[in-house]
PDB file of C-alpha atoms in Angstrom:
ATOM      1  CA  UNK B   1      29.796  57.138-256.409  1.00 43.00           C
ATOM      2  CA  UNK B   2      26.455  55.429-256.971  1.00 42.00           C
ATOM      3  CA  UNK B   3      23.003  56.834-257.609  1.00 41.00           C
ATOM      4  CA  UNK B   4      22.013  56.237-253.988  1.00 38.00           C
ATOM      5  CA  UNK B   5      24.974  57.953-252.322  1.00 40.00           C
ATOM      6  CA  UNK B   6      22.999  61.101-251.600  1.00 39.00           C
ATOM      7  CA  UNK B   7      19.804  59.444-250.451  1.00 35.00           C
ATOM      8  CA  UNK B   8      18.654  60.280-246.938  1.00 36.00           C
ATOM      9  CA  UNK B   9      19.611  57.936-244.108  1.00 36.00           C
ATOM     10  CA  UNK B  10      18.285  58.906-240.701  1.00 39.00           C
ATOM     11  CA  UNK B  11      20.245  58.578-237.530  1.00 42.00           C
ATOM     12  CA  UNK B  12      23.393  60.623-238.033  1.00 44.00           C
ATOM     13  CA  UNK B  13      24.475  62.257-234.784  1.00 45.00           C
ATOM     14  CA  UNK B  14      27.419  64.322-233.566  1.00 51.00           C
ATOM     15  CA  UNK B  15      29.739  62.397-231.279  1.00 48.00           C
ATOM     16  CA  UNK B  16      30.731  65.252-228.960  1.00 56.00           C
ATOM     17  CA  UNK B  17      29.612  65.852-225.388  1.00 69.00           C
ATOM     18  CA  UNK B  18      27.426  68.858-226.193  1.00 81.00           C
ATOM     19  CA  UNK B  19      23.744  68.256-226.981  1.00 91.00           C
ATOM     20  CA  UNK B  20      22.999  68.253-230.692  1.00 95.00           C
ATOM     21  CA  UNK B  21      20.425  70.428-232.417  1.00 96.00           C
ATOM     22  CA  UNK B  22      18.645  69.719-235.684  1.00 96.00           C
ATOM     23  CA  UNK B  23      15.737  70.971-237.705  1.00 95.00           C
ATOM     24  CA  UNK B  24      14.292  72.084-241.018  1.00 91.00           C
ATOM     25  CA  UNK B  25      14.513  75.689-242.186  1.00 93.00           C
ATOM     26  CA  UNK B  26      12.382  76.724-245.173  1.00 88.00           C
ATOM     27  CA  UNK B  27      13.562  79.564-247.378  1.00 87.00           C
ATOM     28  CA  UNK B  28      10.678  81.301-249.072  1.00 84.00           C
ATOM     29  CA  UNK B  29      10.492  84.513-251.023  1.00 83.00           C
ATOM     30  CA  UNK B  30       9.737  86.065-254.402  1.00 81.00           C
ATOM     31  CA  UNK B  31      11.396  84.741-257.546  1.00 76.00           C
ATOM     32  CA  UNK B  32      15.062  85.651-258.005  1.00 77.00           C
ATOM     33  CA  UNK B  33      15.479  86.839-254.411  1.00 81.00           C
ATOM     34  CA  UNK B  34      18.640  84.723-254.155  1.00 84.00           C
ATOM     35  CA  UNK B  35      17.348  81.669-252.261  1.00 83.00           C
ATOM     36  CA  UNK B  36      19.356  79.095-254.209  1.00 81.00           C
ATOM     37  CA  UNK B  37      22.517  81.199-253.978  1.00 87.00           C
ATOM     38  CA  UNK B  38      22.022  81.504-250.214  1.00 91.00           C
ATOM     39  CA  UNK B  39      21.423  77.771-249.716  1.00 87.00           C
ATOM     40  CA  UNK B  40      24.603  76.956-251.640  1.00 86.00           C
ATOM     41  CA  UNK B  41      26.506  79.525-249.564  1.00 92.00           C
ATOM     42  CA  UNK B  42      25.254  78.197-246.214  1.00 93.00           C
ATOM     43  CA  UNK B  43      25.754  74.536-247.131  1.00 89.00           C
ATOM     44  CA  UNK B  44      29.187  75.299-248.581  1.00 86.00           C
ATOM     45  CA  UNK B  45      28.548  73.300-251.755  1.00 77.00           C
ATOM     46  CA  UNK B  46      26.401  73.285-254.871  1.00 69.00           C
ATOM     47  CA  UNK B  47      23.059  71.710-253.980  1.00 70.00           C
ATOM     48  CA  UNK B  48      20.620  74.000-255.781  1.00 65.00           C
ATOM     49  CA  UNK B  49      20.813  75.401-259.288  1.00 55.00           C
ATOM     50  CA  UNK B  50      21.167  79.117-259.927  1.00 54.00           C
ATOM     51  CA  UNK B  51      20.319  81.142-263.016  1.00 44.00           C
ATOM     52  CA  UNK B  52      19.056  84.577-263.962  1.00 44.00           C
ATOM     53  CA  UNK B  53      15.869  83.031-265.345  1.00 39.00           C
ATOM     54  CA  UNK B  54      12.957  83.406-262.931  1.00 39.00           C
ATOM     55  CA  UNK B  55      11.365  80.358-261.300  1.00 44.00           C
ATOM     56  CA  UNK B  56      14.450  78.170-261.867  1.00 44.00           C
ATOM     57  CA  UNK B  57      13.793  76.132-258.704  1.00 44.00           C
ATOM     58  CA  UNK B  58      10.703  74.013-259.300  1.00 45.00           C
ATOM     59  CA  UNK B  59      10.464  71.664-256.314  1.00 50.00           C
ATOM     60  CA  UNK B  60      11.702  71.794-252.726  1.00 60.00           C
ATOM     61  CA  UNK B  61      15.460  71.086-252.623  1.00 72.00           C
ATOM     62  CA  UNK B  62      17.109  70.198-249.314  1.00 80.00           C
ATOM     63  CA  UNK B  63      20.644  71.290-248.528  1.00 86.00           C
ATOM     64  CA  UNK B  64      22.216  70.003-245.314  1.00 91.00           C
ATOM     65  CA  UNK B  65      24.686  72.097-243.307  1.00 94.00           C
ATOM     66  CA  UNK B  66      26.619  71.420-240.103  1.00 95.00           C
ATOM     67  CA  UNK B  67      27.302  74.451-237.903  1.00 95.00           C
ATOM     68  CA  UNK B  68      28.638  74.200-234.363  1.00 93.00           C
ATOM     69  CA  UNK B  69      26.675  71.280-232.881  1.00 95.00           C
ATOM     70  CA  UNK B  70      23.658  71.651-235.144  1.00 97.00           C
ATOM     71  CA  UNK B  71      22.530  70.030-238.364  1.00 96.00           C
ATOM     72  CA  UNK B  72      20.484  72.545-240.325  1.00 96.00           C
ATOM     73  CA  UNK B  73      18.387  71.220-243.196  1.00 92.00           C
ATOM     74  CA  UNK B  74      17.632  74.090-245.558  1.00 91.00           C
ATOM     75  CA  UNK B  75      14.594  73.704-247.793  1.00 82.00           C
ATOM     76  CA  UNK B  76      15.082  75.789-250.925  1.00 76.00           C
ATOM     77  CA  UNK B  77      11.538  76.341-252.181  1.00 68.00           C
ATOM     78  CA  UNK B  78      10.343  77.643-255.549  1.00 59.00           C
ATOM     79  CA  UNK B  79       9.878  81.396-255.748  1.00 52.00           C
ATOM     80  CA  UNK B  80       6.346  82.460-254.838  1.00 49.00           C
ATOM     81  CA  UNK B  81       4.552  84.440-257.532  1.00 43.00           C
ATOM     82  CA  UNK B  82       1.110  84.809-259.080  1.00 48.00           C
ATOM     83  CA  UNK B  83       0.561  81.527-260.940  1.00 41.00           C
ATOM     84  CA  UNK B  84      -0.703  81.466-264.515  1.00 51.00           C
ATOM     85  CA  UNK B  85      -0.199  77.851-265.601  1.00 52.00           C
ATOM     86  CA  UNK B  86      -0.527  74.392-264.041  1.00 50.00           C
ATOM     87  CA  UNK B  87       3.235  74.222-263.497  1.00 52.00           C
ATOM     88  CA  UNK B  88       3.162  77.628-261.794  1.00 50.00           C
ATOM     89  CA  UNK B  89       0.401  76.507-259.448  1.00 55.00           C
ATOM     90  CA  UNK B  90       2.233  73.284-258.568  1.00 55.00           C
ATOM     91  CA  UNK B  91       5.402  75.239-257.753  1.00 53.00           C
ATOM     92  CA  UNK B  92       3.658  77.788-255.537  1.00 49.00           C
ATOM     93  CA  UNK B  93       1.801  74.989-253.719  1.00 55.00           C
ATOM     94  CA  UNK B  94       5.145  73.218-253.205  1.00 55.00           C
ATOM     95  CA  UNK B  95       6.696  76.383-251.760  1.00 54.00           C
ATOM     96  CA  UNK B  96       3.943  76.941-249.199  1.00 52.00           C
ATOM     97  CA  UNK B  97       3.916  73.220-248.390  1.00 62.00           C
ATOM     98  CA  UNK B  98       7.647  73.377-247.648  1.00 57.00           C
ATOM     99  CA  UNK B  99       7.088  76.324-245.342  1.00 65.00           C
ATOM    100  CA  UNK B 100       4.395  74.519-243.371  1.00 71.00           C
ATOM    101  CA  UNK B 101       6.638  71.451-242.879  1.00 75.00           C
ATOM    102  CA  UNK B 102       9.563  73.445-241.441  1.00 85.00           C
ATOM    103  CA  UNK B 103      10.648  74.262-237.878  1.00 92.00           C
ATOM    104  CA  UNK B 104      11.628  77.793-238.891  1.00 92.00           C
ATOM    105  CA  UNK B 105      10.822  79.970-241.882  1.00 90.00           C
ATOM    106  CA  UNK B 106      13.273  82.393-243.461  1.00 92.00           C
ATOM    107  CA  UNK B 107      11.684  85.025-245.655  1.00 92.00           C
ATOM    108  CA  UNK B 108      14.323  86.219-248.109  1.00 92.00           C
ATOM    109  CA  UNK B 109      13.756  89.663-249.599  1.00 93.00           C
ATOM    110  CA  UNK B 110      15.788  91.329-252.341  1.00 93.00           C
ATOM    111  CA  UNK B 111      16.716  94.663-250.729  1.00 94.00           C
ATOM    112  CA  UNK B 112      16.806  96.408-254.101  1.00 92.00           C
ATOM    113  CA  UNK B 113      13.273  95.357-255.046  1.00 90.00           C
ATOM    114  CA  UNK B 114      11.875  95.776-251.550  1.00 90.00           C
ATOM    115  CA  UNK B 115       8.306  94.743-250.738  1.00 89.00           C
ATOM    116  CA  UNK B 116       6.778  95.439-254.122  1.00 80.00           C
ATOM    117  CA  UNK B 117       4.636  92.920-255.999  1.00 75.00           C
ATOM    118  CA  UNK B 118       4.899  89.300-254.896  1.00 79.00           C
ATOM    119  CA  UNK B 119       6.627  90.191-251.605  1.00 84.00           C
ATOM    120  CA  UNK B 120       3.474  91.893-250.323  1.00 84.00           C
ATOM    121  CA  UNK B 121       1.363  88.829-251.102  1.00 81.00           C
ATOM    122  CA  UNK B 122       3.899  86.573-249.365  1.00 84.00           C
ATOM    123  CA  UNK B 123       3.793  88.714-246.231  1.00 87.00           C
ATOM    124  CA  UNK B 124       0.022  88.408-246.230  1.00 84.00           C
ATOM    125  CA  UNK B 125       0.253  84.616-246.599  1.00 81.00           C
ATOM    126  CA  UNK B 126       2.802  84.353-243.773  1.00 84.00           C
ATOM    127  CA  UNK B 127       0.269  85.710-241.301  1.00 86.00           C
ATOM    128  CA  UNK B 128      -1.500  82.349-241.486  1.00 83.00           C
ATOM    129  CA  UNK B 129       1.665  80.292-240.907  1.00 84.00           C
ATOM    130  CA  UNK B 130       2.265  79.482-237.217  1.00 87.00           C
ATOM    131  CA  UNK B 131       6.003  78.662-237.296  1.00 89.00           C
ATOM    132  CA  UNK B 132       8.577  81.202-236.069  1.00 94.00           C
ATOM    133  CA  UNK B 133       9.645  83.489-238.894  1.00 93.00           C
ATOM    134  CA  UNK B 134      12.995  85.166-239.626  1.00 96.00           C
ATOM    135  CA  UNK B 135      13.395  88.096-242.012  1.00 96.00           C
ATOM    136  CA  UNK B 136      16.532  88.029-244.165  1.00 96.00           C
ATOM    137  CA  UNK B 137      17.346  91.029-246.353  1.00 97.00           C
ATOM    138  CA  UNK B 138      19.639  90.036-249.203  1.00 96.00           C
ATOM    139  CA  UNK B 139      21.891  92.102-251.501  1.00 94.00           C
ATOM    140  CA  UNK B 140      22.487  94.706-248.802  1.00 94.00           C
ATOM    141  CA  UNK B 141      25.660  95.862-250.545  1.00 92.00           C
ATOM    142  CA  UNK B 142      23.494  97.405-253.273  1.00 92.00           C
ATOM    143  CA  UNK B 143      21.341  99.746-251.156  1.00 93.00           C
ATOM    144  CA  UNK B 144      21.803 102.533-248.633  1.00 94.00           C
ATOM    145  CA  UNK B 145      21.501 101.804-244.864  1.00 93.00           C
ATOM    146  CA  UNK B 146      18.511 104.145-244.583  1.00 93.00           C
ATOM    147  CA  UNK B 147      16.617 102.074-247.140  1.00 93.00           C
ATOM    148  CA  UNK B 148      17.411  98.873-245.232  1.00 95.00           C
ATOM    149  CA  UNK B 149      16.030 100.339-242.004  1.00 95.00           C
ATOM    150  CA  UNK B 150      12.812 101.432-243.723  1.00 95.00           C
ATOM    151  CA  UNK B 151      12.431  97.995-245.317  1.00 95.00           C
ATOM    152  CA  UNK B 152      12.986  96.260-241.975  1.00 96.00           C
ATOM    153  CA  UNK B 153      10.369  98.438-240.265  1.00 96.00           C
ATOM    154  CA  UNK B 154       7.774  97.920-242.992  1.00 95.00           C
ATOM    155  CA  UNK B 155       8.181  94.131-243.068  1.00 95.00           C
ATOM    156  CA  UNK B 156       8.072  93.793-239.275  1.00 95.00           C
ATOM    157  CA  UNK B 157       4.962  95.931-239.169  1.00 95.00           C
ATOM    158  CA  UNK B 158       3.222  93.497-241.539  1.00 93.00           C
ATOM    159  CA  UNK B 159       4.402  90.245-239.889  1.00 93.00           C
ATOM    160  CA  UNK B 160       5.923  89.398-236.510  1.00 93.00           C
ATOM    161  CA  UNK B 161       9.495  88.258-237.196  1.00 96.00           C
ATOM    162  CA  UNK B 162      11.667  86.818-234.410  1.00 96.00           C
ATOM    163  CA  UNK B 163      14.815  88.403-235.857  1.00 97.00           C
ATOM    164  CA  UNK B 164      15.999  90.355-238.885  1.00 97.00           C
ATOM    165  CA  UNK B 165      19.313  89.624-240.617  1.00 97.00           C
ATOM    166  CA  UNK B 166      20.999  91.675-243.314  1.00 97.00           C
ATOM    167  CA  UNK B 167      23.205  89.656-245.627  1.00 97.00           C
ATOM    168  CA  UNK B 168      24.786  89.256-249.033  1.00 96.00           C
ATOM    169  CA  UNK B 169      24.400  85.694-250.286  1.00 93.00           C
ATOM    170  CA  UNK B 170      26.973  86.409-252.984  1.00 92.00           C
ATOM    171  CA  UNK B 171      29.792  87.664-250.726  1.00 94.00           C
ATOM    172  CA  UNK B 172      28.780  85.834-247.537  1.00 95.00           C
ATOM    173  CA  UNK B 173      28.461  89.028-245.492  1.00 95.00           C
ATOM    174  CA  UNK B 174      26.210  88.453-242.469  1.00 96.00           C
ATOM    175  CA  UNK B 175      25.822  84.723-243.158  1.00 96.00           C
ATOM    176  CA  UNK B 176      27.881  83.598-240.141  1.00 96.00           C
ATOM    177  CA  UNK B 177      25.593  85.534-237.786  1.00 97.00           C
ATOM    178  CA  UNK B 178      22.568  83.902-239.400  1.00 97.00           C
ATOM    179  CA  UNK B 179      24.075  80.426-239.003  1.00 97.00           C
ATOM    180  CA  UNK B 180      25.002  81.084-235.361  1.00 97.00           C
ATOM    181  CA  UNK B 181      21.398  82.038-234.639  1.00 97.00           C
ATOM    182  CA  UNK B 182      19.918  79.013-236.407  1.00 97.00           C
ATOM    183  CA  UNK B 183      22.329  76.597-234.696  1.00 96.00           C
ATOM    184  CA  UNK B 184      21.207  77.698-231.244  1.00 94.00           C
ATOM    185  CA  UNK B 185      17.517  78.227-232.070  1.00 96.00           C
ATOM    186  CA  UNK B 186      16.661  74.864-233.625  1.00 96.00           C
ATOM    187  CA  UNK B 187      15.415  72.239-231.147  1.00 94.00           C
ATOM    188  CA  UNK B 188      17.699  69.757-229.440  1.00 95.00           C
ATOM    189  CA  UNK B 189      17.692  66.321-231.012  1.00 94.00           C
ATOM    190  CA  UNK B 190      19.667  63.821-233.110  1.00 95.00           C
ATOM    191  CA  UNK B 191      20.777  64.668-236.620  1.00 95.00           C
ATOM    192  CA  UNK B 192      18.549  63.507-239.460  1.00 92.00           C
ATOM    193  CA  UNK B 193      21.321  62.722-241.957  1.00 90.00           C
ATOM    194  CA  UNK B 194      24.893  61.372-241.900  1.00 90.00           C
ATOM    195  CA  UNK B 195      27.496  64.043-241.171  1.00 89.00           C
ATOM    196  CA  UNK B 196      29.009  64.024-244.671  1.00 84.00           C
ATOM    197  CA  UNK B 197      25.709  64.308-246.567  1.00 86.00           C
ATOM    198  CA  UNK B 198      24.908  67.683-248.143  1.00 84.00           C
ATOM    199  CA  UNK B 199      21.673  66.963-250.027  1.00 81.00           C
ATOM    200  CA  UNK B 200      18.790  64.515-250.110  1.00 77.00           C
ATOM    201  CA  UNK B 201      18.644  64.526-253.920  1.00 72.00           C
ATOM    202  CA  UNK B 202      19.564  61.281-255.691  1.00 77.00           C
ATOM    203  CA  UNK B 203      22.552  61.857-257.966  1.00 82.00           C
ATOM    204  CA  UNK B 204      20.478  61.177-261.099  1.00 84.00           C
ATOM    205  CA  UNK B 205      18.179  64.051-260.208  1.00 82.00           C
ATOM    206  CA  UNK B 206      21.000  66.386-259.176  1.00 83.00           C
ATOM    207  CA  UNK B 207      22.733  65.667-262.489  1.00 88.00           C
ATOM    208  CA  UNK B 208      19.553  66.602-264.358  1.00 87.00           C
ATOM    209  CA  UNK B 209      19.315  69.816-262.354  1.00 83.00           C
ATOM    210  CA  UNK B 210      22.913  70.735-263.196  1.00 87.00           C
ATOM    211  CA  UNK B 211      22.232  70.298-266.913  1.00 91.00           C
ATOM    212  CA  UNK B 212      19.016  72.325-266.644  1.00 85.00           C
ATOM    213  CA  UNK B 213      21.005  75.136-265.016  1.00 84.00           C
ATOM    214  CA  UNK B 214      23.533  75.137-267.876  1.00 89.00           C
ATOM    215  CA  UNK B 215      20.639  75.115-270.348  1.00 89.00           C
ATOM    216  CA  UNK B 216      19.171  78.268-268.830  1.00 83.00           C
ATOM    217  CA  UNK B 217      22.529  79.972-268.421  1.00 84.00           C
ATOM    218  CA  UNK B 218      23.414  79.356-272.061  1.00 85.00           C
ATOM    219  CA  UNK B 219      20.102  80.247-273.688  1.00 83.00           C
ATOM    220  CA  UNK B 220      18.414  82.441-271.060  1.00 73.00           C
ATOM    221  CA  UNK B 221      15.887  84.605-272.939  1.00 66.00           C
ATOM    222  CA  UNK B 222      15.877  82.424-276.064  1.00 67.00           C
ATOM    223  CA  UNK B 223      14.668  79.298-274.315  1.00 63.00           C
ATOM    224  CA  UNK B 224      11.003  79.105-273.293  1.00 54.00           C
ATOM    225  CA  UNK B 225      10.329  78.306-269.658  1.00 58.00           C
ATOM    226  CA  UNK B 226       8.727  74.959-270.562  1.00 63.00           C
ATOM    227  CA  UNK B 227      11.829  72.774-270.769  1.00 76.00           C
ATOM    228  CA  UNK B 228      12.720  69.794-268.630  1.00 81.00           C
ATOM    229  CA  UNK B 229      15.738  67.485-268.193  1.00 87.00           C
ATOM    230  CA  UNK B 230      15.625  63.799-267.215  1.00 89.00           C
ATOM    231  CA  UNK B 231      18.532  61.440-266.536  1.00 91.00           C
ATOM    232  CA  UNK B 232      17.618  58.254-268.408  1.00 93.00           C
ATOM    233  CA  UNK B 233      20.795  56.158-268.008  1.00 94.00           C
ATOM    234  CA  UNK B 234      23.573  56.054-265.418  1.00 93.00           C
ATOM    235  CA  UNK B 235      26.328  53.503-265.932  1.00 94.00           C
ATOM    236  CA  UNK B 236      29.317  53.100-263.612  1.00 93.00           C
ATOM    237  CA  UNK B 237      32.181  51.850-265.801  1.00 94.00           C
ATOM    238  CA  UNK B 238      35.085  49.580-264.886  1.00 93.00           C
ATOM    239  CA  UNK B 239      37.650  52.325-265.586  1.00 95.00           C
ATOM    240  CA  UNK B 240      36.159  54.470-262.772  1.00 93.00           C
ATOM    241  CA  UNK B 241      34.219  56.786-265.062  1.00 94.00           C
ATOM    242  CA  UNK B 242      30.456  57.168-265.353  1.00 94.00           C
ATOM    243  CA  UNK B 243      28.376  57.327-268.520  1.00 96.00           C
ATOM    244  CA  UNK B 244      25.288  59.519-268.208  1.00 96.00           C
ATOM    245  CA  UNK B 245      22.534  59.892-270.796  1.00 96.00           C
ATOM    246  CA  UNK B 246      20.038  62.715-270.390  1.00 95.00           C
ATOM    247  CA  UNK B 247      17.077  63.937-272.410  1.00 94.00           C
ATOM    248  CA  UNK B 248      16.121  67.605-272.686  1.00 92.00           C
ATOM    249  CA  UNK B 249      12.381  67.821-273.315  1.00 89.00           C
ATOM    250  CA  UNK B 250      10.830  70.824-275.062  1.00 88.00           C
ATOM    251  CA  UNK B 251       7.290  71.415-276.279  1.00 83.00           C
ATOM    252  CA  UNK B 252       7.836  72.384-279.935  1.00 86.00           C
ATOM    253  CA  UNK B 253      10.172  71.628-282.822  1.00 89.00           C
ATOM    254  CA  UNK B 254      11.216  75.304-282.950  1.00 89.00           C
ATOM    255  CA  UNK B 255      12.408  75.040-279.335  1.00 88.00           C
ATOM    256  CA  UNK B 256      14.451  71.948-280.207  1.00 91.00           C
ATOM    257  CA  UNK B 257      16.295  73.963-282.845  1.00 91.00           C
ATOM    258  CA  UNK B 258      17.105  76.638-280.228  1.00 90.00           C
ATOM    259  CA  UNK B 259      18.577  74.059-277.831  1.00 92.00           C
ATOM    260  CA  UNK B 260      20.654  72.399-280.549  1.00 93.00           C
ATOM    261  CA  UNK B 261      21.896  75.714-281.962  1.00 91.00           C
ATOM    262  CA  UNK B 262      23.596  76.312-285.283  1.00 92.00           C
ATOM    263  CA  UNK B 263      25.641  73.221-286.232  1.00 93.00           C
ATOM    264  CA  UNK B 264      24.984  71.866-282.714  1.00 93.00           C
ATOM    265  CA  UNK B 265      26.960  74.683-281.106  1.00 94.00           C
ATOM    266  CA  UNK B 266      24.527  75.328-278.226  1.00 93.00           C
ATOM    267  CA  UNK B 267      24.052  71.704-277.168  1.00 95.00           C
ATOM    268  CA  UNK B 268      27.829  71.123-277.260  1.00 96.00           C
ATOM    269  CA  UNK B 269      28.458  74.103-274.977  1.00 95.00           C
ATOM    270  CA  UNK B 270      25.721  72.994-272.566  1.00 95.00           C
ATOM    271  CA  UNK B 271      27.106  69.455-272.486  1.00 96.00           C
ATOM    272  CA  UNK B 272      30.679  70.641-271.879  1.00 96.00           C
ATOM    273  CA  UNK B 273      29.677  72.935-268.991  1.00 95.00           C
ATOM    274  CA  UNK B 274      27.475  70.306-267.360  1.00 94.00           C
ATOM    275  CA  UNK B 275      30.059  67.530-267.762  1.00 95.00           C
ATOM    276  CA  UNK B 276      32.781  69.686-266.197  1.00 94.00           C
ATOM    277  CA  UNK B 277      30.695  70.474-263.110  1.00 88.00           C
ATOM    278  CA  UNK B 278      29.433  66.906-262.739  1.00 90.00           C
ATOM    279  CA  UNK B 279      33.012  65.598-262.893  1.00 92.00           C
ATOM    280  CA  UNK B 280      33.963  67.962-260.069  1.00 87.00           C
ATOM    281  CA  UNK B 281      30.959  66.972-257.939  1.00 81.00           C
ATOM    282  CA  UNK B 282      31.337  63.230-258.523  1.00 83.00           C
ATOM    283  CA  UNK B 283      35.156  63.338-258.397  1.00 85.00           C
ATOM    284  CA  UNK B 284      35.343  60.969-261.361  1.00 92.00           C
ATOM    285  CA  UNK B 285      35.445  61.283-265.176  1.00 95.00           C
ATOM    286  CA  UNK B 286      31.996  61.804-266.728  1.00 96.00           C
ATOM    287  CA  UNK B 287      30.883  60.878-270.233  1.00 97.00           C
ATOM    288  CA  UNK B 288      27.717  62.922-270.779  1.00 97.00           C
ATOM    289  CA  UNK B 289      25.389  62.416-273.735  1.00 97.00           C
ATOM    290  CA  UNK B 290      22.519  64.851-274.258  1.00 97.00           C
ATOM    291  CA  UNK B 291      19.502  64.281-276.478  1.00 96.00           C
ATOM    292  CA  UNK B 292      16.725  66.740-277.296  1.00 94.00           C
ATOM    293  CA  UNK B 293      13.175  65.505-277.773  1.00 92.00           C
ATOM    294  CA  UNK B 294       9.880  67.225-278.423  1.00 90.00           C
ATOM    295  CA  UNK B 295       7.111  66.272-276.013  1.00 84.00           C
ATOM    296  CA  UNK B 296       4.135  68.457-276.811  1.00 77.00           C
ATOM    297  CA  UNK B 297       2.235  69.954-273.903  1.00 68.00           C
ATOM    298  CA  UNK B 298       4.381  68.192-271.297  1.00 62.00           C
ATOM    299  CA  UNK B 299       3.252  70.837-268.813  1.00 62.00           C
ATOM    300  CA  UNK B 300      -0.055  68.942-268.581  1.00 65.00           C
ATOM    301  CA  UNK B 301       1.515  65.502-268.058  1.00 65.00           C
ATOM    302  CA  UNK B 302       1.192  64.268-264.432  1.00 63.00           C
ATOM    303  CA  UNK B 303       4.190  61.924-264.890  1.00 64.00           C
ATOM    304  CA  UNK B 304       6.514  64.870-265.550  1.00 61.00           C
ATOM    305  CA  UNK B 305       5.372  66.516-262.319  1.00 60.00           C
ATOM    306  CA  UNK B 306       6.209  63.351-260.379  1.00 62.00           C
ATOM    307  CA  UNK B 307       9.669  63.372-261.988  1.00 60.00           C
ATOM    308  CA  UNK B 308      10.172  66.911-260.645  1.00 57.00           C
ATOM    309  CA  UNK B 309       8.861  66.097-257.175  1.00 58.00           C
ATOM    310  CA  UNK B 310       5.710  68.161-257.652  1.00 56.00           C
ATOM    311  CA  UNK B 311       2.062  67.305-257.131  1.00 58.00           C
ATOM    312  CA  UNK B 312      -0.021  67.645-260.277  1.00 52.00           C
ATOM    313  CA  UNK B 313      -2.589  70.386-259.635  1.00 57.00           C
ATOM    314  CA  UNK B 314      -6.239  69.415-259.725  1.00 64.00           C
ATOM    315  CA  UNK B 315      -8.702  71.294-261.859  1.00 56.00           C
TER     316      UNK B 315
END
């Protein structure tokens, strides 16, 4: 598999007699509402990283699903929250930009948290967005039915939603009904991507995202939010394996010590977990080499934002 295997190529189309449907569906919501988990569930493969650390998704990720005669392109956007730093502002801008580029908008709400905090601000912002909007209540297995009904009523009073779906992204409950609705609601038209494509991310970038996920899962609270992974080398070898070199960037020497761990224990565990998943995704042996470098104040470097697919905020 080469670095360009997952790049977008327009023109894919179903060969059956029924008319095809296609379109872009933006998932927006507060941080940790379960957007990445839901995208992976609906696509049926890992296309977006998941961790317990808030604001894991930084740029719009596209996961491509085929359901019935429709190609549904899900846009997993960063969680929307009150920004405090340049990176925060770039992520929130990216999320709203993804929503405005979509045919449909899914607002994903954590049923346990309800409409508190950032969810209220998102509802207010959605009033200015003209696209049809769908309300999706996630984690319904954790709350009582009465609470779900109250939450549905309150959200629909604030914003006009076309439909409300109650799901569990973790178990898949309710997801088939959601996919049935999307497949018939999106406009008729040719598919945007080849039938076997599940993401528009180049493999180099997806590999970096996988390692960043393992980084957060391993270190979680210990690791500051300001860390970044870049794939610097990708070499297809004659024996069918691939050699990948990645750099984990942190802002301070003390953070580098956290990533390396005692006697290199942390970096070894991160490398092993990432290599295992990359081997499964690529279906070939992977030789992964991780390096940790300090790049002070990288959160103010426009080049890093371009690497992440974000626009550097002005001012």
